Amino acid sequence: MQISSMSVKGHVSVEVVHDDGRRETISQNNVVTNVGRNQFAALIAQDSSTFPGWIAIGTGTAAADVTDTTLGAEVDRNALVLDTSSAGVITYKAFFSKSEANGNTIAEVGLLDAASSGNLFCRSILSSTVAKASSISLNITWTITLADA
């Protein structure tokens, strides 16, 4: 008898776009929270109809943990501009314009299922912070991979 198991793995990329055309990318794995794992399982079992639909940014710096239910210090949250799936990988994208969250040092990002509050599916502390100013926009891409454990 073959026993198969599946894991949920997350990866986030934050593209920092400067007015002068420079682009920097912070790309790293993230924590899929306990709530996130349970919500993904509920979606697959059709026990839930609450999907991730927002990406939030914040200034919190405490290490990401599977028990997290919120960002440490959220400063802005935007609806997804894209969500697709292919070959066991789900891709979510959100955009933060030059006029949003200015004056904050962005240190964390999260994937959530509501415009406020809601379930935190994933959280990541950025390996490099972003001093958000009116000369910078952010493109955030989150991928969730359903893979063999």
Coordinates of C-alpha atoms in Angstrom, one line a residue:
M1 CA 0.0 0.0 0.0
Q2 CA 1.3 3.4 -0.9
I3 CA 0.8 6.2 1.5
S4 CA 1.0 9.7 0.2
S5 CA 1.1 13.0 2.1
M6 CA 0.9 16.6 1.0
S7 CA 2.5 19.7 2.4
V8 CA 1.6 23.4 1.9
K9 CA 4.6 25.6 1.2
G10 CA 4.6 29.3 0.7
H11 CA 7.0 31.7 -1.0
V12 CA 6.7 35.5 -1.3
S13 CA 8.5 38.0 -3.6
V14 CA 8.3 41.7 -3.0
E15 CA 9.4 43.8 -6.0
V16 CA 10.4 47.3 -5.0
V17 CA 9.9 49.6 -8.0
H18 CA 11.6 53.0 -7.9
D19 CA 10.6 56.1 -9.9
D20 CA 14.0 56.1 -11.6
G21 CA 13.3 52.6 -13.0
R22 CA 15.4 50.6 -10.5
R23 CA 13.9 47.4 -9.3
E24 CA 14.9 45.3 -6.3
T25 CA 13.3 42.0 -5.3
I26 CA 13.1 40.4 -1.9
S27 CA 12.3 36.7 -2.4
Q28 CA 11.9 34.2 0.3
N29 CA 10.0 31.3 1.8
N30 CA 7.4 32.1 4.4
V31 CA 5.4 30.6 7.3
V32 CA 2.1 29.0 6.4
T33 CA 0.2 29.5 9.7
N34 CA -1.9 26.8 11.4
V35 CA -5.0 28.7 10.5
G36 CA -3.8 28.9 6.9
R37 CA -3.2 25.1 6.7
N38 CA -6.7 24.5 8.2
Q39 CA -8.3 26.9 5.8
F40 CA -6.6 25.4 2.7
A41 CA -7.8 22.0 3.9
A42 CA -11.3 23.3 4.4
L43 CA -11.3 24.8 0.9
I44 CA -10.2 21.5 -0.7
A45 CA -12.9 19.6 1.3
Q46 CA -15.4 22.3 0.2
D47 CA -16.1 23.1 3.9
S48 CA -15.2 26.7 3.3
S49 CA -15.8 29.3 0.7
T50 CA -13.4 31.9 2.2
F51 CA -10.4 32.3 -0.1
P52 CA -7.3 34.4 0.3
G53 CA -8.1 37.8 -1.3
W54 CA -5.8 40.4 0.3
I55 CA -2.1 41.0 1.0
A56 CA -1.1 43.2 3.9
I57 CA 2.1 45.0 4.7
G58 CA 3.4 46.0 8.1
T59 CA 6.2 47.2 10.3
G60 CA 6.3 44.3 12.8
T61 CA 9.6 42.5 13.2
A62 CA 8.8 39.6 15.5
A63 CA 9.7 36.3 13.9
A64 CA 6.9 34.6 11.9
D65 CA 5.4 31.6 13.6
V66 CA 2.8 29.0 12.7
T67 CA 0.6 30.3 15.6
D68 CA 0.4 33.9 14.1
T69 CA -3.1 35.1 13.5
T70 CA -2.3 38.7 12.5
L71 CA 0.6 40.8 11.3
G72 CA 2.7 42.4 14.1
A73 CA 1.9 45.9 13.0
E74 CA -0.2 46.2 9.9
V75 CA -0.1 49.5 8.0
D76 CA -2.0 48.7 4.8
R77 CA -3.9 45.9 3.0
N78 CA -4.9 45.6 -0.6
A79 CA -7.1 43.3 -2.6
L80 CA -5.5 40.8 -4.9
V81 CA -5.1 41.9 -8.6
L82 CA -4.5 38.3 -9.7
D83 CA -5.0 34.8 -8.4
T84 CA -4.3 31.8 -10.6
S85 CA -3.4 28.1 -10.3
S86 CA -1.3 25.7 -12.4
A87 CA 0.4 22.4 -11.7
G88 CA -0.2 22.5 -8.0
V89 CA 0.9 26.1 -7.5
I90 CA -1.4 28.9 -6.6
T91 CA -0.2 32.4 -7.4
Y92 CA -1.6 35.6 -5.7
K93 CA -0.5 39.2 -6.6
A94 CA -1.2 42.6 -5.1
F95 CA 0.0 46.1 -5.8
F96 CA 0.8 48.9 -3.5
S97 CA 1.0 52.3 -5.2
K98 CA 3.4 55.2 -4.7
S99 CA 0.7 56.9 -2.6
E100 CA 0.2 54.1 0.0
A101 CA 1.9 53.4 3.3
N102 CA 4.4 56.1 2.9
G103 CA 6.7 56.9 5.9
N104 CA 6.7 53.3 7.1
T105 CA 9.5 50.8 7.1
I106 CA 7.9 47.7 5.7
A107 CA 9.2 44.6 7.4
E108 CA 6.4 42.1 7.2
V109 CA 3.8 40.8 4.7
G110 CA 0.8 38.6 5.1
L111 CA -1.8 36.8 3.0
L112 CA -5.4 37.1 4.3
D113 CA -9.0 36.3 3.4
A114 CA -10.8 39.6 4.4
A115 CA -10.5 43.3 3.8
S116 CA -10.0 43.7 7.6
S117 CA -9.3 41.2 10.3
G118 CA -9.9 37.7 8.7
N119 CA -7.7 34.6 8.7
L120 CA -3.9 35.0 8.2
F121 CA -2.9 32.2 5.8
C122 CA 0.8 33.1 5.6
R123 CA 3.2 35.6 7.1
S124 CA 6.8 36.5 6.4
I125 CA 9.4 38.9 7.9
L126 CA 11.3 40.4 5.1
S127 CA 15.0 39.7 4.9
S128 CA 15.5 43.3 3.9
T129 CA 13.1 46.1 5.0
V130 CA 11.7 48.7 2.6
A131 CA 11.6 52.3 3.5
K132 CA 8.2 53.1 1.8
A133 CA 8.2 56.5 0.2
S134 CA 6.2 58.3 -2.6
S135 CA 8.9 57.3 -5.1
I136 CA 8.3 53.6 -4.5
S137 CA 5.6 51.1 -5.4
L138 CA 5.4 47.5 -4.4
N139 CA 4.4 44.4 -6.5
I140 CA 3.9 41.4 -4.1
T141 CA 3.7 37.9 -5.5
W142 CA 2.8 35.0 -3.2
T143 CA 2.9 31.4 -4.3
I144 CA 1.5 28.5 -2.5
T145 CA 2.7 25.1 -3.6
L146 CA 0.9 21.9 -2.8
A147 CA 3.7 19.3 -2.8
D148 CA 4.6 15.8 -1.6
A149 CA 5.7 16.1 2.0

